[in-house]
PDB file of C-alpha atoms in Angstrom:
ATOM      1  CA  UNK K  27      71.694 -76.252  27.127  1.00  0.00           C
ATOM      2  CA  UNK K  28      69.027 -75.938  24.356  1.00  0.00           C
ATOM      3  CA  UNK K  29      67.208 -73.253  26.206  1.00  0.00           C
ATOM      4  CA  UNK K  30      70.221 -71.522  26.619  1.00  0.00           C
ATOM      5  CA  UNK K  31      71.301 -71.235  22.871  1.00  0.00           C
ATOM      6  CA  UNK K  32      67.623 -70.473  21.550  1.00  0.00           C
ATOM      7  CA  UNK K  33      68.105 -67.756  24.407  1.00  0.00           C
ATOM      8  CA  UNK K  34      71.238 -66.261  22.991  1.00  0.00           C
ATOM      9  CA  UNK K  35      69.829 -66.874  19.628  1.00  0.00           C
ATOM     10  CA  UNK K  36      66.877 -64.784  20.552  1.00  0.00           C
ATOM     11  CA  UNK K  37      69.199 -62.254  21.752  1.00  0.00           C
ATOM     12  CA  UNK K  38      71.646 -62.220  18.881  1.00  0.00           C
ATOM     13  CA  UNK K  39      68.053 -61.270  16.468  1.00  0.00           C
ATOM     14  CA  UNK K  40      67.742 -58.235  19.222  1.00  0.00           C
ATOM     15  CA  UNK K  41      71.354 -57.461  18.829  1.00  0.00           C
ATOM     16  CA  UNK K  42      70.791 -57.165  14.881  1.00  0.00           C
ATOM     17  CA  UNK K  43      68.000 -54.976  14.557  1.00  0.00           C
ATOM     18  CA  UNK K  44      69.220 -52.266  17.632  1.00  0.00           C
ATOM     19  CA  UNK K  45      72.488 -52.623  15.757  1.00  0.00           C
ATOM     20  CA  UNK K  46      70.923 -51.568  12.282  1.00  0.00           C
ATOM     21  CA  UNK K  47      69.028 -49.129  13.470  1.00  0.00           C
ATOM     22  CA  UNK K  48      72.226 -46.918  13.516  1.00  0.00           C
ATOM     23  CA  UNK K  49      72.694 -46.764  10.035  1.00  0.00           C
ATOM     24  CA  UNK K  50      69.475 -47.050   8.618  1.00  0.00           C
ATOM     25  CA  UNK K  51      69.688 -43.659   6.874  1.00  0.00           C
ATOM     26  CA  UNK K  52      72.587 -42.416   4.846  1.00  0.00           C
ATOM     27  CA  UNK K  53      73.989 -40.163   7.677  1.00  0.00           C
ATOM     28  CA  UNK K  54      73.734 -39.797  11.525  1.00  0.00           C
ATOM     29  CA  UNK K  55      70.323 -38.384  12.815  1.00  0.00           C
ATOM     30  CA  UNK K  56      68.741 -38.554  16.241  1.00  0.00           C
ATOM     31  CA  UNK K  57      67.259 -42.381  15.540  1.00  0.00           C
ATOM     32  CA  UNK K  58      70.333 -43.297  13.399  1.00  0.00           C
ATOM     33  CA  UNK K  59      73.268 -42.301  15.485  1.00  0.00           C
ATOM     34  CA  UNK K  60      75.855 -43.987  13.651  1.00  0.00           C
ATOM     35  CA  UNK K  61      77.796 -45.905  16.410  1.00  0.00           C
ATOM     36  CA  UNK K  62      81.215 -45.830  15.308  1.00  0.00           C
ATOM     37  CA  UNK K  63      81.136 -50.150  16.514  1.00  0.00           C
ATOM     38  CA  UNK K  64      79.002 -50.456  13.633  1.00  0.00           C
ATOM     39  CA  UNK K  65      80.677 -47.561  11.049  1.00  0.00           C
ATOM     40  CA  UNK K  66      84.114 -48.978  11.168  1.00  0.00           C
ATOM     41  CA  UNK K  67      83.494 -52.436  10.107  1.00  0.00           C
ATOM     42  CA  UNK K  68      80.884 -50.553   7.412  1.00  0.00           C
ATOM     43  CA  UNK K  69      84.339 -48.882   5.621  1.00  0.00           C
ATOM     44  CA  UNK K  70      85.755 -52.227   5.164  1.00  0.00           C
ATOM     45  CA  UNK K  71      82.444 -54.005   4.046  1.00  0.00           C
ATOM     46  CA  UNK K  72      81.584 -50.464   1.505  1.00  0.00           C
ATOM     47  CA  UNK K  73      84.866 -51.232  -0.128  1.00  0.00           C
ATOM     48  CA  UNK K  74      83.936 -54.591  -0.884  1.00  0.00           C
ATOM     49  CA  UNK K  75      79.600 -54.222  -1.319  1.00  0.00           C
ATOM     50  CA  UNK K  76      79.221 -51.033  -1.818  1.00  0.00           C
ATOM     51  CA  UNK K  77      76.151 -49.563  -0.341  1.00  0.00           C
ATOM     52  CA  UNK K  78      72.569 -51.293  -0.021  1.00  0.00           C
ATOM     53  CA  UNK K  79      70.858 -54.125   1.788  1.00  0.00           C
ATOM     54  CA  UNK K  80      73.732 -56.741   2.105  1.00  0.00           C
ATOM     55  CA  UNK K  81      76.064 -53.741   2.908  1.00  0.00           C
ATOM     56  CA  UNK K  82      73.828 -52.598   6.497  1.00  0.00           C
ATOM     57  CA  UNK K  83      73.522 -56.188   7.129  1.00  0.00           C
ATOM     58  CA  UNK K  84      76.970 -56.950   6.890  1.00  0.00           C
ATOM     59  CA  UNK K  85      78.107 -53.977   9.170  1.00  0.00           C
ATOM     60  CA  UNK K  86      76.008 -54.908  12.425  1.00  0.00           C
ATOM     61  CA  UNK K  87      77.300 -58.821  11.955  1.00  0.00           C
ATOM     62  CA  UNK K  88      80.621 -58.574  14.171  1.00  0.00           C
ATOM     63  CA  UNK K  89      78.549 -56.798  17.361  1.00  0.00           C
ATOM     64  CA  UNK K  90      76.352 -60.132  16.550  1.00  0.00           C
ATOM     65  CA  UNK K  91      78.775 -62.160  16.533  1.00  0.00           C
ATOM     66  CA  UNK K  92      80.912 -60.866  19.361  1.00  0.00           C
ATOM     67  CA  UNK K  93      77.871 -60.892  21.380  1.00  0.00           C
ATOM     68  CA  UNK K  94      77.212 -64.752  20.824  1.00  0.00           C
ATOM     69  CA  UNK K  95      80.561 -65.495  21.030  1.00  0.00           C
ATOM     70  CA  UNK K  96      80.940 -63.762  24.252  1.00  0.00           C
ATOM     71  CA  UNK K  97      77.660 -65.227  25.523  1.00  0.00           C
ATOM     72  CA  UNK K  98      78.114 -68.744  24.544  1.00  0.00           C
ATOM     73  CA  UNK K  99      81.413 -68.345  27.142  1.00  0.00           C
ATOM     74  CA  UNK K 100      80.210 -65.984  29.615  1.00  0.00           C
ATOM     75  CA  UNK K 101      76.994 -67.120  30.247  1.00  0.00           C
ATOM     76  CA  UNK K 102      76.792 -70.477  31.518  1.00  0.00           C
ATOM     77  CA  UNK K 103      73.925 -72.664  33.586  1.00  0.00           C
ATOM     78  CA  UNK K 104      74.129 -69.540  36.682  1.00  0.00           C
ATOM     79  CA  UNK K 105      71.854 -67.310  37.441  1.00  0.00           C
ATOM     80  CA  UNK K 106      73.945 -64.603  38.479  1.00  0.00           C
ATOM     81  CA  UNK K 107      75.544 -62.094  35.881  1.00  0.00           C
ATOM     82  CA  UNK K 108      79.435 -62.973  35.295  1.00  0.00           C
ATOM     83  CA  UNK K 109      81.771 -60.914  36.885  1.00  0.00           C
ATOM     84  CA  UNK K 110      83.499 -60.355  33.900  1.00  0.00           C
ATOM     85  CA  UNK K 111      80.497 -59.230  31.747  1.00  0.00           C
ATOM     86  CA  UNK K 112      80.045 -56.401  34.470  1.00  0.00           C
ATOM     87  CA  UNK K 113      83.829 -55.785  34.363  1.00  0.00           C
ATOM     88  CA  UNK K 114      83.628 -55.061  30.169  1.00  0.00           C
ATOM     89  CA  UNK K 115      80.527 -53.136  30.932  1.00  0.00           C
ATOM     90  CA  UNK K 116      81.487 -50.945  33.006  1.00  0.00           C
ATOM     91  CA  UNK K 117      85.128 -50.152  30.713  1.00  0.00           C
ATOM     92  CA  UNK K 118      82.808 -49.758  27.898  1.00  0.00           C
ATOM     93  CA  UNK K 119      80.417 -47.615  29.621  1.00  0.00           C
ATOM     94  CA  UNK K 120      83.814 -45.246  30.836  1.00  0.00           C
ATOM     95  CA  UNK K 121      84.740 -45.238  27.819  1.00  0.00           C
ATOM     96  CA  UNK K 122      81.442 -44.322  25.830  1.00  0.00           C
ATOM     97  CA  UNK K 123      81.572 -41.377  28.456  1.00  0.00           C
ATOM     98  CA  UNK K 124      84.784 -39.849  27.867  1.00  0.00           C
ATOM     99  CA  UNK K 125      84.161 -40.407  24.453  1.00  0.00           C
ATOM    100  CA  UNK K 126      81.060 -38.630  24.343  1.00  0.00           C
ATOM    101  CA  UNK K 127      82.807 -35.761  26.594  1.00  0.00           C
ATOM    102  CA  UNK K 128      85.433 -35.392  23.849  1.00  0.00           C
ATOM    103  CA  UNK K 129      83.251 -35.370  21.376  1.00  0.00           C
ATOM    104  CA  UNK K 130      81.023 -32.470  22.533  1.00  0.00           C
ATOM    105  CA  UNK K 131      82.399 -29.489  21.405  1.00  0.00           C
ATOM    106  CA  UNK K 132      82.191 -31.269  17.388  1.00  0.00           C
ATOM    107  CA  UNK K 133      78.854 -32.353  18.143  1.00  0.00           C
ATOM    108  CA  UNK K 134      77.385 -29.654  18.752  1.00  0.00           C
ATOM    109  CA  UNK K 135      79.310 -27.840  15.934  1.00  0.00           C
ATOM    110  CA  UNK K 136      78.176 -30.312  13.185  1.00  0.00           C
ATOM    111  CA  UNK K 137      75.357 -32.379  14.383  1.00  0.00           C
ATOM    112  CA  UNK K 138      74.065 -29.492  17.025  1.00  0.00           C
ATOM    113  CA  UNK K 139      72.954 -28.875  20.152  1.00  0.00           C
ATOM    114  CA  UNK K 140      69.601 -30.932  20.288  1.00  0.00           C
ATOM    115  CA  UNK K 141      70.912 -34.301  18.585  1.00  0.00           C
ATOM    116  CA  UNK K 142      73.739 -34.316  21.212  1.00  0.00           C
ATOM    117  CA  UNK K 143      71.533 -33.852  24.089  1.00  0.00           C
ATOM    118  CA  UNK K 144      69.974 -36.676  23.357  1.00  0.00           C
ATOM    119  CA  UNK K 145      72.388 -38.685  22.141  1.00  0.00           C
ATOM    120  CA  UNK K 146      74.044 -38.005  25.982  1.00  0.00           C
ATOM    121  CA  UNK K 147      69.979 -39.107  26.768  1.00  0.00           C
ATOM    122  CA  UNK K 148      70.076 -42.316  24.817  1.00  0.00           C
ATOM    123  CA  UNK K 149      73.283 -43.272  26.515  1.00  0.00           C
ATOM    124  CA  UNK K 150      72.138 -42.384  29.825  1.00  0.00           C
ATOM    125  CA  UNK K 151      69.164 -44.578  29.754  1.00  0.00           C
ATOM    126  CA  UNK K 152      71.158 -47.407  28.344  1.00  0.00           C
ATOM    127  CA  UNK K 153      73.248 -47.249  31.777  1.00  0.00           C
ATOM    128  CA  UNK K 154      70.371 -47.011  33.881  1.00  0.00           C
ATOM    129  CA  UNK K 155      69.003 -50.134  31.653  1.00  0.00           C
ATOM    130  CA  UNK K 156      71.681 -51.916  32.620  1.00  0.00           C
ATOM    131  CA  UNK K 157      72.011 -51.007  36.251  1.00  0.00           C
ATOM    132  CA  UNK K 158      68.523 -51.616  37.324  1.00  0.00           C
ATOM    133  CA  UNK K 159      69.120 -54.983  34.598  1.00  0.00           C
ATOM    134  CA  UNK K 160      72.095 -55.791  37.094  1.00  0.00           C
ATOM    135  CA  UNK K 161      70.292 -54.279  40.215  1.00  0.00           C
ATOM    136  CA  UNK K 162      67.114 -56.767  39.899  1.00  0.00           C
ATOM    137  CA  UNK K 163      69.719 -59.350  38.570  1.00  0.00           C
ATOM    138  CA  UNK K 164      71.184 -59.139  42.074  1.00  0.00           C
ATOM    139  CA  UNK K 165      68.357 -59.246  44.175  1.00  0.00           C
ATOM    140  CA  UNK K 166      66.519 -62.180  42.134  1.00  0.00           C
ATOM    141  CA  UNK K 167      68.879 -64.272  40.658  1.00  0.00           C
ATOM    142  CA  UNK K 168      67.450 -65.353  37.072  1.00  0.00           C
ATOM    143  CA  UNK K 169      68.665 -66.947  34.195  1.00  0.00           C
ATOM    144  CA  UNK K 170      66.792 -64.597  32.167  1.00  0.00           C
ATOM    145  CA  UNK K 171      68.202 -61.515  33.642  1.00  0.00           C
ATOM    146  CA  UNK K 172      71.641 -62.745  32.819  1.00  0.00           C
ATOM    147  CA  UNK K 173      70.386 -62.979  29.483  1.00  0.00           C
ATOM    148  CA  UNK K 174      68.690 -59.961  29.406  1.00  0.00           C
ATOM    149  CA  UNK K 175      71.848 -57.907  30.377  1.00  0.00           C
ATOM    150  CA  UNK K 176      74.260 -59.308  27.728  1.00  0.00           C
ATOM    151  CA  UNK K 177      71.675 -58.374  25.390  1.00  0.00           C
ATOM    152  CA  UNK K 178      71.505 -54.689  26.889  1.00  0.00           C
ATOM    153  CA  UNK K 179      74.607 -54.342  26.499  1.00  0.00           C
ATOM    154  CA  UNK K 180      75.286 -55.432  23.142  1.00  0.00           C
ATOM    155  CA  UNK K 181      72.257 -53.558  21.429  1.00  0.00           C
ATOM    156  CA  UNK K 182      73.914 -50.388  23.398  1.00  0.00           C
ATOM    157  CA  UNK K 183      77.002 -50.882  21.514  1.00  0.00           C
ATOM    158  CA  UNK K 184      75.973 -51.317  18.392  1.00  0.00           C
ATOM    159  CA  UNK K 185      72.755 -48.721  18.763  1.00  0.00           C
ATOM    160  CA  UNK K 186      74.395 -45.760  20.169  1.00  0.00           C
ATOM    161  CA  UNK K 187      77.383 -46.453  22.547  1.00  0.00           C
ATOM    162  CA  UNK K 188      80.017 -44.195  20.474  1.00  0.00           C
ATOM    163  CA  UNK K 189      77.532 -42.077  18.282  1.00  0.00           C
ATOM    164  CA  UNK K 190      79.312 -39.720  15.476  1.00  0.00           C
ATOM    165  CA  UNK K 191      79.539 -36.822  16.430  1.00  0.00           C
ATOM    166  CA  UNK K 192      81.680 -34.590  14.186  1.00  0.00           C
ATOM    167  CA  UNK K 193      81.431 -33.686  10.256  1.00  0.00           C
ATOM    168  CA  UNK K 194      79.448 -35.925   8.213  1.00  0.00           C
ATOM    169  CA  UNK K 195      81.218 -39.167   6.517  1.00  0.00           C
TER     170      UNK K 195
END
């Protein structure tokens, strides 16, 4: 049981800094993508803060928190990824895609052609991540791997799953 928090401790640290590197400058750019799971809890916590330190910190602390929360109840003692954590991914990867389909035409527009190539790229290797995560998960069955994918998955969300892509904030 220890092993298993210090795990998803160690995890929730990962979480944080992938999650605030999408706002670590002032406006969306190819290594700041400004993943609107991070932005919209940044509104509510500008209002209050204003901008700064405390303010980025702040922003990236629900994806933390929804990823401990989720992992202290999905991942238990097994080896094998939940069936629900697969479930969640895959409705958040289907949606990051249409998502990122709608959005094309405005990225493009405002953020270009270039940055939403490789946004598309970023995303794309955060799937495959978390396949061959899965994949290897499947094969040989590891506590670690479990871990490893709920980690994935979170630092996807709050890194670049739902970049902006339209006029600048």
């Amino acid at each position: 049981m220890r092993k298993k928090r210090r795990l998803i401790l160690l995890g929730a640290i990962v979480v944080i800094l992938c999650s605030s590197m999408t706002m670590i400058v002032g406006y969306p750019t190819i290594y700041s993508p400004y993943s609107f799971i991070v932005v919209l809890p940044a509104f509510g916590f500008y209002s209050l803060i204003g901008n700064g330190f405390f303010f980025r910190l702040l922003s990236v602390l629900p994806v933390a928190a929804v990823y401990v929360a989720w992992s202290l109840v999905m991942i238990n003692e097994s080896k094998i990824i939940p069936k629900g954590s697969i479930v969640f991914a895959l409705v958040l990867v289907a949606g990051s895609v249409f998502y990122n389909l709608a959005s094309f035409e405005y990225g493009i527009k405002y953020q270009g052609e270039i940055h939403t190539y490789i946004m598309y790229l970023y995303n794309i290797m955060c799937f495959i991540g978390m396949g061959l995560i899965a994949r290897v998960n499947r094969i040989s069955p590891s506590y670690m791997s479990v871990v490893g994918f709920h980690v994935m998955l979170f630092s996807w969300l709050g890194w670049v799953s739902f970049p902006w892509l339209g006029e600048l904030i």
